mmCIF file of C-alpha atoms in Angstrom:
data_model
loop_
_atom_site.group_PDB
_atom_site.id
_atom_site.type_symbol
_atom_site.label_atom_id
_atom_site.label_comp_id
_atom_site.label_asym_id
_atom_site.label_seq_id
_atom_site.Cartn_x
_atom_site.Cartn_y
_atom_site.Cartn_z
ATOM 1 C CA ALA A 1 -9.343 9.573 10.143
ATOM 2 C CA TRP A 2 -10.444 11.067 6.815
ATOM 3 C CA VAL A 3 -10.347 7.719 4.997
ATOM 4 C CA GLN A 4 -12.277 6.131 7.845
ATOM 5 C CA SER A 5 -14.928 8.831 7.738
ATOM 6 C CA ILE A 6 -15.514 8.654 3.982
ATOM 7 C CA ASN A 7 -15.754 4.867 4.164
ATOM 8 C CA GLY A 8 -17.926 4.833 7.256
ATOM 9 C CA ARG A 9 -20.930 3.359 5.458
ATOM 10 C CA ALA A 10 -18.966 1.061 3.158
ATOM 11 C CA LYS A 11 -19.255 -2.675 3.630
ATOM 12 C CA ARG A 12 -16.346 -4.162 5.573
ATOM 13 C CA PRO A 13 -14.217 -6.359 3.320
ATOM 14 C CA ASP A 14 -13.910 -10.042 4.115
ATOM 15 C CA LEU A 15 -10.242 -10.068 3.172
ATOM 16 C CA THR A 16 -7.568 -7.429 2.653
ATOM 17 C CA PHE A 17 -4.184 -8.009 1.018
ATOM 18 C CA LEU A 18 -1.396 -5.761 2.226
ATOM 19 C CA LEU A 19 1.560 -5.729 -0.160
ATOM 20 C CA GLU A 20 4.497 -4.663 1.973
ATOM 21 C CA VAL A 21 7.177 -2.858 -0.005
ATOM 22 C CA PRO A 22 9.935 -0.778 1.625
ATOM 23 C CA ALA A 23 9.918 2.865 0.526
ATOM 24 C CA ASN A 24 13.320 2.623 -1.123
ATOM 25 C CA VAL A 25 12.182 -0.361 -3.233
ATOM 26 C CA ALA A 26 8.958 1.377 -4.256
ATOM 27 C CA LEU A 27 10.807 4.523 -5.276
ATOM 28 C CA ALA A 28 13.411 2.542 -7.234
ATOM 29 C CA ARG A 29 10.551 0.957 -9.190
ATOM 30 C CA VAL A 30 8.999 4.330 -9.915
ATOM 31 C CA ARG A 31 12.314 5.739 -11.094
ATOM 32 C CA SER A 32 12.879 2.698 -13.287
ATOM 33 C CA ARG A 33 9.478 3.138 -14.958
ATOM 34 C CA ARG A 34 10.206 6.788 -15.611
ATOM 35 C CA LEU A 35 13.262 5.864 -17.675
ATOM 36 C CA THR A 36 10.971 4.396 -20.336
ATOM 37 C CA SER A 37 7.861 6.566 -20.020
ATOM 38 C CA VAL A 38 6.663 10.125 -19.605
ATOM 39 C CA GLU A 39 5.126 9.362 -16.232
ATOM 40 C CA PRO A 40 4.894 12.620 -14.257
ATOM 41 C CA THR A 41 6.364 13.059 -10.787
ATOM 42 C CA GLU A 42 3.755 12.482 -8.106
ATOM 43 C CA ILE A 43 3.469 14.133 -4.719
ATOM 44 C CA TYR A 44 4.028 10.709 -3.146
ATOM 45 C CA ASP A 45 7.412 10.205 -4.823
ATOM 46 C CA GLU A 46 9.397 11.142 -1.730
ATOM 47 C CA GLU A 47 10.991 8.498 0.475
ATOM 48 C CA ALA A 48 9.753 10.159 3.674
ATOM 49 C CA THR A 49 6.186 10.184 2.357
ATOM 50 C CA GLN A 50 6.401 6.538 1.251
ATOM 51 C CA THR A 51 7.798 5.570 4.657
ATOM 52 C CA ARG A 52 4.945 7.363 6.474
ATOM 53 C CA LEU A 53 2.311 5.770 4.213
ATOM 54 C CA ALA A 54 3.746 2.270 4.680
ATOM 55 C CA ALA A 55 3.727 2.729 8.448
ATOM 56 C CA ARG A 56 0.127 3.961 8.371
ATOM 57 C CA TYR A 57 -1.055 0.999 6.278
ATOM 58 C CA ALA A 58 0.752 -1.394 8.619
ATOM 59 C CA ASP A 59 -0.896 0.298 11.593
ATOM 60 C CA ILE A 60 -4.361 -0.026 10.081
ATOM 61 C CA ALA A 61 -3.704 -3.664 9.212
ATOM 62 C CA THR A 62 -2.829 -4.472 12.820
ATOM 63 C CA ARG A 63 -5.989 -2.848 14.158
ATOM 64 C CA VAL A 64 -8.469 -5.346 12.764
ATOM 65 C CA GLU A 65 -10.686 -4.671 15.757
ATOM 66 C CA THR A 66 -11.667 -1.366 14.123
ATOM 67 C CA ASP A 67 -13.670 -3.373 11.560
ATOM 68 C CA LEU A 68 -12.011 -1.422 8.767
ATOM 69 C CA VAL A 69 -10.146 -4.067 6.866
ATOM 70 C CA GLY A 70 -11.404 -7.555 7.698
ATOM 71 C CA GLU A 71 -8.881 -10.367 7.752
ATOM 72 C CA VAL A 72 -5.453 -9.121 6.637
ATOM 73 C CA VAL A 73 -3.008 -11.171 4.595
ATOM 74 C CA ARG A 74 0.431 -9.572 4.512
ATOM 75 C CA ILE A 75 2.456 -10.260 1.390
ATOM 76 C CA ASP A 76 6.099 -9.444 0.794
ATOM 77 C CA GLY A 77 5.925 -7.099 -2.194
ATOM 78 C CA THR A 78 9.670 -6.864 -2.759
ATOM 79 C CA PRO A 79 9.961 -9.671 -5.363
ATOM 80 C CA ASP A 80 9.033 -8.945 -8.977
ATOM 81 C CA ALA A 81 5.369 -8.746 -9.994
ATOM 82 C CA ASN A 82 5.229 -12.331 -11.291
ATOM 83 C CA ALA A 83 6.570 -13.733 -8.021
ATOM 84 C CA VAL A 84 4.124 -11.668 -5.963
ATOM 85 C CA THR A 85 1.236 -12.788 -8.182
ATOM 86 C CA ARG A 86 2.167 -16.425 -7.566
ATOM 87 C CA MET A 87 2.018 -15.769 -3.815
ATOM 88 C CA LEU A 88 -1.601 -14.688 -4.126
#
């Protein structure tokens, strides 16, 4: 509701890409990056939080009738970045 309220006057996008990545895959990527950087731990770096966020994005994407997101293109985000980029 908060995101909807702060974007209430924003122009509706024509197209929205939803990169779908399971929480365990997203967290494995974060942990892998941290091995080679000083990236701090974020509040979102919990599997339960990632799972809730993914479900919420999926819910919003299925409710196009709310005029929030325009046409939604779902993309499997589990392959590596180069493969996902080619899908776009």
